[in-house]
Tab-separated table of C-alpha atoms in Angstrom:
chain	number	residue	atom	x	y	z
A	8	MET	CA	-0.504	-0.079	0.172
A	9	SER	CA	1.144	3.911	-1.097
A	10	PHE	CA	0.267	6.755	1.081
A	11	LYS	CA	0.036	9.683	-0.198
A	12	ASN	CA	3.487	12.068	0.397
A	13	TYR	CA	1.772	14.852	0.541
A	14	PRO	CA	2.880	18.501	0.033
A	15	MET	CA	2.974	20.835	2.090
A	16	VAL	CA	3.023	25.503	1.943
A	17	SER	CA	7.300	24.857	2.676
A	18	ARG	CA	6.809	29.070	4.740
A	19	VAL	CA	4.189	30.449	6.720
A	20	VAL	CA	3.784	34.381	8.267
A	21	PHE	CA	0.451	34.810	10.551
A	22	GLY	CA	-0.576	38.000	11.798
A	23	ARG	CA	-2.529	41.313	11.746
A	24	GLY	CA	-0.672	43.202	9.761
A	25	SER	CA	1.959	40.447	8.451
A	26	PHE	CA	1.073	41.872	4.946
A	27	ASP	CA	4.512	43.972	5.524
A	28	GLN	CA	6.540	41.961	5.039
A	29	LEU	CA	5.936	41.365	2.479
A	30	GLU	CA	9.068	43.322	0.562
A	31	ASP	CA	11.620	41.442	3.117
A	32	ILE	CA	10.284	38.268	2.087
A	33	LEU	CA	10.375	38.465	-1.076
A	34	ALA	CA	13.433	40.850	-1.550
A	35	PRO	CA	15.417	37.112	-1.054
A	36	LYS	CA	14.025	35.981	-4.493
A	37	ARG	CA	14.255	38.426	-6.947
A	38	ILE	CA	16.738	36.377	-9.458
A	39	ASN	CA	17.979	40.043	-10.753
A	40	SER	CA	16.474	42.969	-11.693
A	41	LYS	CA	15.694	42.469	-14.582
A	42	ALA	CA	13.488	39.510	-13.527
A	43	PRO	CA	10.478	41.374	-12.190
A	44	PHE	CA	7.371	39.768	-9.438
A	45	ILE	CA	4.186	39.636	-11.001
A	46	PHE	CA	1.091	40.431	-8.366
A	47	LEU	CA	-1.918	39.268	-9.593
A	48	VAL	CA	-4.614	41.285	-7.583
A	49	ASP	CA	-8.400	41.292	-6.887
A	50	ASP	CA	-9.504	44.746	-9.100
A	51	VAL	CA	-12.486	45.364	-6.168
A	52	PHE	CA	-8.875	46.836	-4.510
A	53	GLU	CA	-7.926	49.537	-7.587
A	54	GLY	CA	-7.387	52.231	-5.651
A	55	ASN	CA	-7.324	51.083	-1.945
A	56	ALA	CA	-4.413	52.545	-1.434
A	57	TRP	CA	-4.273	50.486	1.986
A	58	ILE	CA	-3.444	47.678	0.299
A	59	THR	CA	-2.264	48.450	-3.208
A	60	GLY	CA	-0.226	51.506	-1.352
A	61	ARG	CA	1.894	48.205	0.537
A	62	ILE	CA	3.022	46.526	-2.594
A	63	PRO	CA	6.309	46.697	-2.684
A	64	LEU	CA	6.838	47.400	-6.095
A	65	ALA	CA	10.488	47.676	-7.922
A	66	TYR	CA	12.671	47.105	-10.960
A	67	ASP	CA	10.264	46.412	-13.414
A	68	ASP	CA	7.671	44.335	-11.296
A	69	LYS	CA	4.195	44.358	-12.699
A	70	LEU	CA	0.419	44.965	-11.188
A	71	ILE	CA	-1.817	43.139	-13.016
A	72	TYR	CA	-5.367	43.455	-11.936
A	73	ILE	CA	-7.939	40.795	-12.589
A	74	SER	CA	-11.733	40.769	-11.948
A	75	ALA	CA	-12.924	37.846	-9.960
A	76	ASP	CA	-16.517	38.538	-10.438
A	77	GLU	CA	-16.702	34.668	-12.448
A	78	GLU	CA	-14.934	31.889	-12.165
A	79	PRO	CA	-11.022	31.048	-13.191
A	80	LYS	CA	-10.222	28.918	-16.479
A	81	THR	CA	-7.901	28.150	-18.308
A	82	SER	CA	-7.908	30.692	-21.420
A	83	GLN	CA	-7.400	32.889	-18.859
A	84	VAL	CA	-4.342	30.887	-17.475
A	85	ASP	CA	-2.802	31.129	-20.916
A	86	GLU	CA	-3.631	34.373	-21.535
A	87	LEU	CA	-1.419	35.728	-18.260
A	88	VAL	CA	1.292	33.685	-19.233
A	89	GLU	CA	1.412	35.041	-22.961
A	90	LYS	CA	1.236	38.692	-21.819
A	91	ILE	CA	4.297	37.791	-18.879
A	92	ILE	CA	6.638	36.089	-21.926
A	93	LEU	CA	5.678	39.048	-24.164
A	94	ASP	CA	5.692	41.538	-21.637
A	95	HIS	CA	9.435	40.676	-20.609
A	96	LYS	CA	12.202	38.746	-21.613
A	97	ASP	CA	13.682	36.939	-18.167
A	98	ARG	CA	11.390	34.329	-16.857
A	99	PRO	CA	9.430	35.797	-13.370
A	100	SER	CA	10.805	35.987	-9.711
A	101	GLY	CA	7.982	34.917	-8.539
A	102	ILE	CA	4.196	35.093	-8.752
A	103	ILE	CA	2.412	36.532	-6.379
A	104	GLY	CA	-1.015	36.730	-5.847
A	105	ILE	CA	-3.474	38.682	-3.565
A	106	GLY	CA	-7.746	38.116	-3.934
A	107	GLY	CA	-9.870	35.033	-2.916
A	108	GLY	CA	-10.232	31.545	-3.871
A	109	THR	CA	-9.922	33.091	-8.049
A	110	ILE	CA	-7.076	35.401	-7.671
A	111	LEU	CA	-5.378	32.181	-5.356
A	112	ASP	CA	-6.194	29.606	-8.281
A	113	LEU	CA	-5.214	32.139	-10.646
A	114	ALA	CA	-1.641	32.738	-9.612
A	115	LYS	CA	-0.818	28.702	-8.416
A	116	ALA	CA	-2.152	28.269	-12.080
A	117	VAL	CA	0.256	30.803	-13.894
A	118	ALA	CA	3.336	29.935	-11.864
A	119	ILE	CA	2.749	26.141	-13.260
A	120	MET	CA	2.026	27.224	-16.662
A	121	LEU	CA	5.309	29.313	-17.135
A	122	THR	CA	7.431	26.118	-16.588
A	123	ASN	CA	5.542	24.476	-18.435
A	124	GLU	CA	4.494	23.845	-22.110
A	125	GLY	CA	1.456	23.932	-23.885
A	126	GLU	CA	-1.620	24.846	-23.004
A	127	ALA	CA	-3.258	24.857	-19.098
A	128	LYS	CA	-6.487	23.165	-19.980
A	129	ASP	CA	-3.877	20.181	-20.481
A	130	TYR	CA	-3.353	19.681	-17.087
A	131	GLN	CA	-6.284	19.561	-15.822
A	132	GLY	CA	-6.358	16.286	-13.481
A	133	TRP	CA	-4.743	14.718	-10.730
A	134	ASP	CA	-0.928	15.127	-11.142
A	135	LEU	CA	-0.401	15.484	-14.693
A	136	VAL	CA	2.286	17.868	-13.935
A	137	LYS	CA	6.427	17.773	-15.152
A	138	ASN	CA	8.319	20.894	-13.523
A	139	PRO	CA	8.251	22.409	-10.292
A	140	ALA	CA	6.889	25.640	-10.762
A	141	ILE	CA	8.061	29.212	-10.718
A	142	TYR	CA	8.510	30.916	-6.887
A	143	HIS	CA	4.677	31.884	-5.970
A	144	VAL	CA	2.744	33.399	-2.702
A	145	GLY	CA	-0.546	33.523	-1.590
A	146	ILE	CA	-2.295	36.315	0.607
A	147	PRO	CA	-5.619	35.693	0.989
A	148	THR	CA	-7.854	38.725	1.623
A	149	ILE	CA	-10.911	36.663	2.339
A	150	SER	CA	-11.264	33.836	4.362
A	151	GLY	CA	-12.819	30.066	3.356
A	152	THR	CA	-12.167	28.565	0.626
A	153	GLY	CA	-8.350	27.336	1.354
A	154	ALA	CA	-6.740	28.266	-1.437
A	155	GLU	CA	-3.876	29.280	0.324
A	156	VAL	CA	-3.602	24.975	1.173
A	157	SER	CA	-4.323	23.047	-1.448
A	158	ARG	CA	-2.732	21.216	-3.839
A	159	THR	CA	-5.257	21.880	-6.109
A	160	THR	CA	-6.461	24.628	-9.015
A	161	VAL	CA	-9.957	24.581	-9.672
A	162	LEU	CA	-10.141	25.878	-13.350
A	163	THR	CA	-13.175	25.596	-15.807
A	164	GLY	CA	-11.438	24.998	-19.150
A	165	PRO	CA	-13.719	24.020	-22.688
A	166	ASP	CA	-14.372	20.505	-21.674
A	167	LYS	CA	-15.422	20.941	-18.134
A	168	LYS	CA	-15.057	22.131	-14.486
A	169	LEU	CA	-11.909	20.153	-12.546
A	170	GLY	CA	-8.042	21.564	-10.657
A	171	ILE	CA	-4.878	21.349	-11.440
A	172	ASN	CA	-4.353	18.782	-9.010
A	173	SER	CA	-0.003	18.324	-8.606
A	174	ASP	CA	2.618	18.172	-6.344
A	175	HIS	CA	3.733	22.123	-7.492
A	176	THR	CA	0.691	23.346	-6.781
A	177	PRO	CA	1.022	23.895	-3.451
A	178	PHE	CA	1.896	27.951	-2.503
A	179	ASP	CA	5.832	28.612	-1.433
A	180	GLN	CA	5.200	30.762	0.825
A	181	VAL	CA	1.875	32.197	2.635
A	182	ILE	CA	1.010	35.156	3.682
A	183	LEU	CA	-1.993	34.957	6.306
A	184	ASP	CA	-3.387	38.192	7.861
A	185	PRO	CA	-6.600	38.436	9.226
A	186	GLU	CA	-6.733	41.944	9.243
A	187	LEU	CA	-6.990	42.233	5.301
A	188	THR	CA	-10.497	40.460	5.418
A	189	LYS	CA	-11.771	43.104	7.100
A	190	ASP	CA	-14.413	44.758	4.323
A	191	VAL	CA	-15.681	41.929	2.779
A	192	PRO	CA	-19.665	42.395	2.182
A	193	THR	CA	-21.677	39.804	5.094
A	194	ASP	CA	-23.050	37.815	1.869
A	195	GLN	CA	-19.594	37.040	0.749
A	196	TRP	CA	-18.334	36.204	3.957
A	197	PHE	CA	-20.698	33.872	4.344
A	198	TYR	CA	-20.775	31.993	1.416
A	199	THR	CA	-17.004	31.921	1.584
A	200	GLY	CA	-17.188	31.067	5.020
A	201	MET	CA	-19.494	28.002	4.237
A	202	ASP	CA	-17.143	26.776	1.807
A	203	CYS	CA	-14.618	25.452	3.916
A	204	TYR	CA	-17.469	24.646	6.611
A	205	ILE	CA	-18.635	22.601	3.574
A	206	HIS	CA	-15.294	20.504	3.526
A	207	CYS	CA	-15.813	19.762	6.554
A	208	ILE	CA	-18.525	18.172	6.857
A	209	GLU	CA	-17.722	16.651	3.269
A	210	SER	CA	-14.260	15.255	4.758
A	211	LEU	CA	-15.861	13.987	8.307
A	212	ASN	CA	-18.603	12.258	7.033
A	213	GLY	CA	-16.211	10.809	4.205
A	214	THR	CA	-15.040	6.986	3.567
A	215	TYR	CA	-11.612	8.623	2.972
A	216	LEU	CA	-11.790	9.484	6.493
A	217	ASN	CA	-8.562	9.159	8.525
A	218	ALA	CA	-7.111	10.712	11.761
A	219	PHE	CA	-4.645	12.984	9.715
A	220	SER	CA	-7.682	14.839	8.136
A	221	GLN	CA	-10.087	14.412	11.742
A	222	SER	CA	-7.336	15.843	13.410
A	223	TYR	CA	-8.112	19.403	11.496
A	224	GLY	CA	-11.218	19.210	9.912
A	225	GLU	CA	-12.706	18.748	13.403
A	226	LYS	CA	-10.819	21.885	14.684
A	227	ALA	CA	-12.600	23.742	11.306
A	228	LEU	CA	-15.996	22.882	12.560
A	229	GLU	CA	-14.884	23.462	15.993
A	230	LEU	CA	-13.800	26.967	14.700
A	231	CYS	CA	-17.074	27.827	12.613
A	232	LYS	CA	-19.687	27.005	15.030
A	233	GLU	CA	-18.399	30.040	17.143
A	234	ILE	CA	-17.829	32.334	14.155
A	235	PHE	CA	-21.476	30.815	12.323
A	236	VAL	CA	-23.684	30.015	15.550
A	237	GLU	CA	-22.095	31.623	18.732
A	238	ASN	CA	-21.913	34.602	17.246
A	239	SER	CA	-19.545	35.983	20.469
A	240	LEU	CA	-16.324	37.269	18.595
A	241	SER	CA	-15.146	40.619	18.752
A	242	ASP	CA	-14.833	41.233	14.614
A	243	GLU	CA	-11.091	41.199	15.195
A	244	GLU	CA	-11.647	37.667	16.631
A	245	MET	CA	-13.769	36.339	13.578
A	246	GLN	CA	-11.466	37.768	11.330
A	247	ASP	CA	-8.248	35.679	12.816
A	248	LYS	CA	-10.440	32.661	13.508
A	249	LEU	CA	-11.864	32.925	10.444
A	250	MET	CA	-8.658	32.811	8.239
A	251	MET	CA	-7.027	30.066	11.038
A	252	ALA	CA	-10.546	28.045	10.163
A	253	SER	CA	-9.937	27.982	6.142
A	254	TRP	CA	-6.481	26.861	6.696
A	255	HIS	CA	-7.358	23.918	8.470
A	256	GLY	CA	-10.594	22.826	6.703
A	257	GLY	CA	-8.184	22.427	3.191
A	258	MET	CA	-5.571	20.474	5.430
A	259	SER	CA	-8.621	18.691	5.873
A	260	ILE	CA	-9.272	18.192	2.599
A	261	ALA	CA	-5.758	17.781	1.409
A	262	TYR	CA	-5.449	13.764	2.956
A	263	SER	CA	-8.160	13.309	2.446
A	264	GLN	CA	-11.430	14.884	-0.627
A	265	VAL	CA	-14.657	16.866	-0.465
A	266	GLY	CA	-17.894	15.114	-1.782
A	267	VAL	CA	-21.713	15.235	-3.327
A	268	ALA	CA	-21.646	19.422	-2.765
A	269	HIS	CA	-18.334	19.501	-4.482
A	270	ALA	CA	-19.535	16.991	-7.533
A	271	MET	CA	-22.468	19.388	-7.932
A	272	SER	CA	-21.106	22.828	-7.583
A	273	TYR	CA	-18.342	22.384	-10.353
A	274	GLY	CA	-21.381	21.411	-12.547
A	275	LEU	CA	-23.402	24.639	-11.496
A	276	GLY	CA	-19.841	26.062	-12.384
A	277	TYR	CA	-19.505	24.934	-15.349
A	278	LEU	CA	-22.875	25.422	-17.195
A	279	LEU	CA	-23.881	28.240	-15.237
A	280	GLY	CA	-20.852	30.148	-14.448
A	281	THR	CA	-22.392	29.787	-10.549
A	282	LYS	CA	-19.764	31.101	-8.239
A	283	HIS	CA	-18.308	28.444	-6.256
A	284	GLY	CA	-19.113	29.308	-2.510
A	285	ILE	CA	-22.834	30.298	-3.404
A	286	GLY	CA	-22.766	27.284	-5.637
A	287	ASN	CA	-21.761	25.161	-2.238
A	288	CYS	CA	-24.452	26.946	-0.376
A	289	ILE	CA	-26.907	26.210	-3.156
A	290	VAL	CA	-26.445	22.496	-3.864
A	291	PHE	CA	-25.430	21.901	0.242
A	292	ASP	CA	-28.745	23.018	0.513
A	293	HIS	CA	-30.575	19.592	-1.127
A	294	LEU	CA	-28.543	17.376	0.301
A	295	GLU	CA	-30.457	15.922	3.425
A	296	GLU	CA	-29.651	12.496	2.745
A	297	PHE	CA	-26.395	12.633	2.063
A	298	TYR	CA	-25.347	14.765	5.164
A	299	PRO	CA	-28.324	15.320	7.143
A	300	GLU	CA	-27.316	16.677	10.678
A	301	GLY	CA	-24.558	18.605	8.532
A	302	VAL	CA	-27.427	20.326	6.328
A	303	LYS	CA	-29.656	21.407	9.100
A	304	LEU	CA	-26.664	22.727	10.908
A	305	PHE	CA	-25.833	25.567	7.638
A	306	LYS	CA	-29.630	25.845	7.487
A	307	LYS	CA	-29.368	27.127	11.269
A	308	MET	CA	-26.768	29.502	9.732
A	309	LYS	CA	-28.638	31.141	7.449
A	310	LYS	CA	-31.105	32.017	9.635
A	311	ILE	CA	-28.132	33.438	12.026
A	312	HIS	CA	-27.138	35.496	9.173
A	313	ASN	CA	-30.199	36.310	6.947
A	314	ILE	CA	-29.050	34.767	3.462
A	315	THR	CA	-31.600	33.998	1.303
A	316	LEU	CA	-30.517	31.677	-1.512
A	317	PRO	CA	-30.843	32.056	-5.274
A	318	LYS	CA	-33.807	29.960	-6.157
A	319	GLY	CA	-35.150	28.579	-9.685
A	320	LEU	CA	-30.841	28.356	-11.143
A	321	CYS	CA	-32.133	25.026	-12.910
A	322	ALA	CA	-35.482	26.113	-13.512
A	323	ASN	CA	-36.121	26.155	-17.454
A	324	LEU	CA	-33.082	24.359	-18.228
A	325	GLU	CA	-32.957	22.167	-21.257
A	326	ASP	CA	-32.296	18.311	-20.964
A	327	SER	CA	-29.171	18.714	-22.811
A	328	GLU	CA	-28.036	20.945	-20.191
A	329	PHE	CA	-29.036	18.954	-17.756
A	330	ASP	CA	-27.098	16.053	-19.062
A	331	THR	CA	-23.881	18.584	-19.428
A	332	MET	CA	-23.732	19.619	-15.733
A	333	ILE	CA	-24.441	15.570	-14.815
A	334	ASP	CA	-21.214	15.045	-17.459
A	335	VAL	CA	-19.495	17.138	-15.031
A	336	ALA	CA	-20.556	16.405	-11.667
A	337	MET	CA	-20.143	12.064	-12.706
A	338	SER	CA	-16.864	12.797	-13.403
A	339	LEU	CA	-15.462	13.989	-10.177
A	340	GLU	CA	-14.885	10.344	-9.148
A	341	PRO	CA	-12.876	10.633	-6.151
A	342	LEU	CA	-15.567	13.104	-4.878
A	343	TRP	CA	-18.152	10.787	-4.927
A	344	GLU	CA	-15.954	7.241	-4.005
A	345	ASN	CA	-15.565	10.680	-0.443
A	346	ALA	CA	-18.831	10.097	-0.393
A	347	VAL	CA	-20.800	7.328	-1.270
A	348	GLY	CA	-18.449	4.555	-1.270
A	349	LYS	CA	-16.506	2.390	-3.978
A	350	ASN	CA	-19.746	1.413	-5.218
A	351	TRP	CA	-21.191	4.680	-6.036
A	352	LYS	CA	-21.788	3.590	-9.049
A	353	GLN	CA	-24.692	2.057	-7.768
A	354	THR	CA	-26.318	4.188	-6.202
A	355	ILE	CA	-25.578	7.813	-7.324
A	356	THR	CA	-27.368	7.424	-11.038
A	357	ARG	CA	-28.192	10.612	-13.422
A	358	GLU	CA	-32.288	10.374	-12.805
A	359	ARG	CA	-31.107	11.138	-9.071
A	360	LEU	CA	-29.358	14.036	-10.273
A	361	LYS	CA	-31.684	15.735	-13.048
A	362	GLU	CA	-33.448	15.576	-9.233
A	363	LEU	CA	-31.686	16.918	-7.345
A	364	TYR	CA	-30.744	19.287	-9.392
A	365	LYS	CA	-33.807	20.291	-10.432
A	366	LYS	CA	-34.795	21.267	-6.538
A	367	MET	CA	-32.306	24.023	-7.343
């Protein structure tokens, strides 16, 4: 039997204001004055000097603003890589992603594609990346996705929505500064926080569960309950704890897997462009048969925070569109095996998934 030899983020700094250490962290990693650092930054921060004014640009460094309105696409990765190669003779010293899961996933993918031939879509799957990525740094400005710690980068490609899952994907350095999350709008905070909560529920109730993933999952779940149910924390405590929940939630699936909500949410994302966090929530709301306790608590948290989920997403879809979503969802075999077991194909039929999608 072979055990997963899992790559971790090799360096991490945590603390309010730790973003200010970015310059010191990057300086020794600069190859030379012609090899720039490329900063991929969520465009919500354009004109926000409190964040952008602290980015330590020098020499030929480049700041590229990116919209996170849509899920990251393989074509977007290819365009960014091409732009970076055309604009700079030298290979960059590193890629720094500053934003939520979308931006962090793009940063990881770009760092990989700068050293690997072909297009990003060629690497969607498990362990297809041959060459190590260039140095890359993740700085989350919203907590919950676990993108800062995971070995995947979730991308929508021409045929599927699937991550580049590889040992070369994790960041070389992560800066966890909870202060950067202070202006996240409430609904966004909830959806992304629930991504973390759902990671825990799917990991802790899966057939892949082991002591490693369980220890992280239980801690993350405990933090989620403190934040979203007990509601007795100050804003600062909440930011600190959600950042830790996100990290632990990401670690809990590192050595196990996610489940039904993620598989079906990928289908929604691929067909309708539904954002990952809210997509997970829309699906999870209907999964009592798989996660009775988890869904019950989720509904309670929705109520506490006055969250109303969009309805009728699948109301006017054609049969062929349902088929597309079902194809995407069912292609994620490890997720179903974790959720239902080795013989999942006997119970998870296309009809059953169609019935579930119709409720959304």
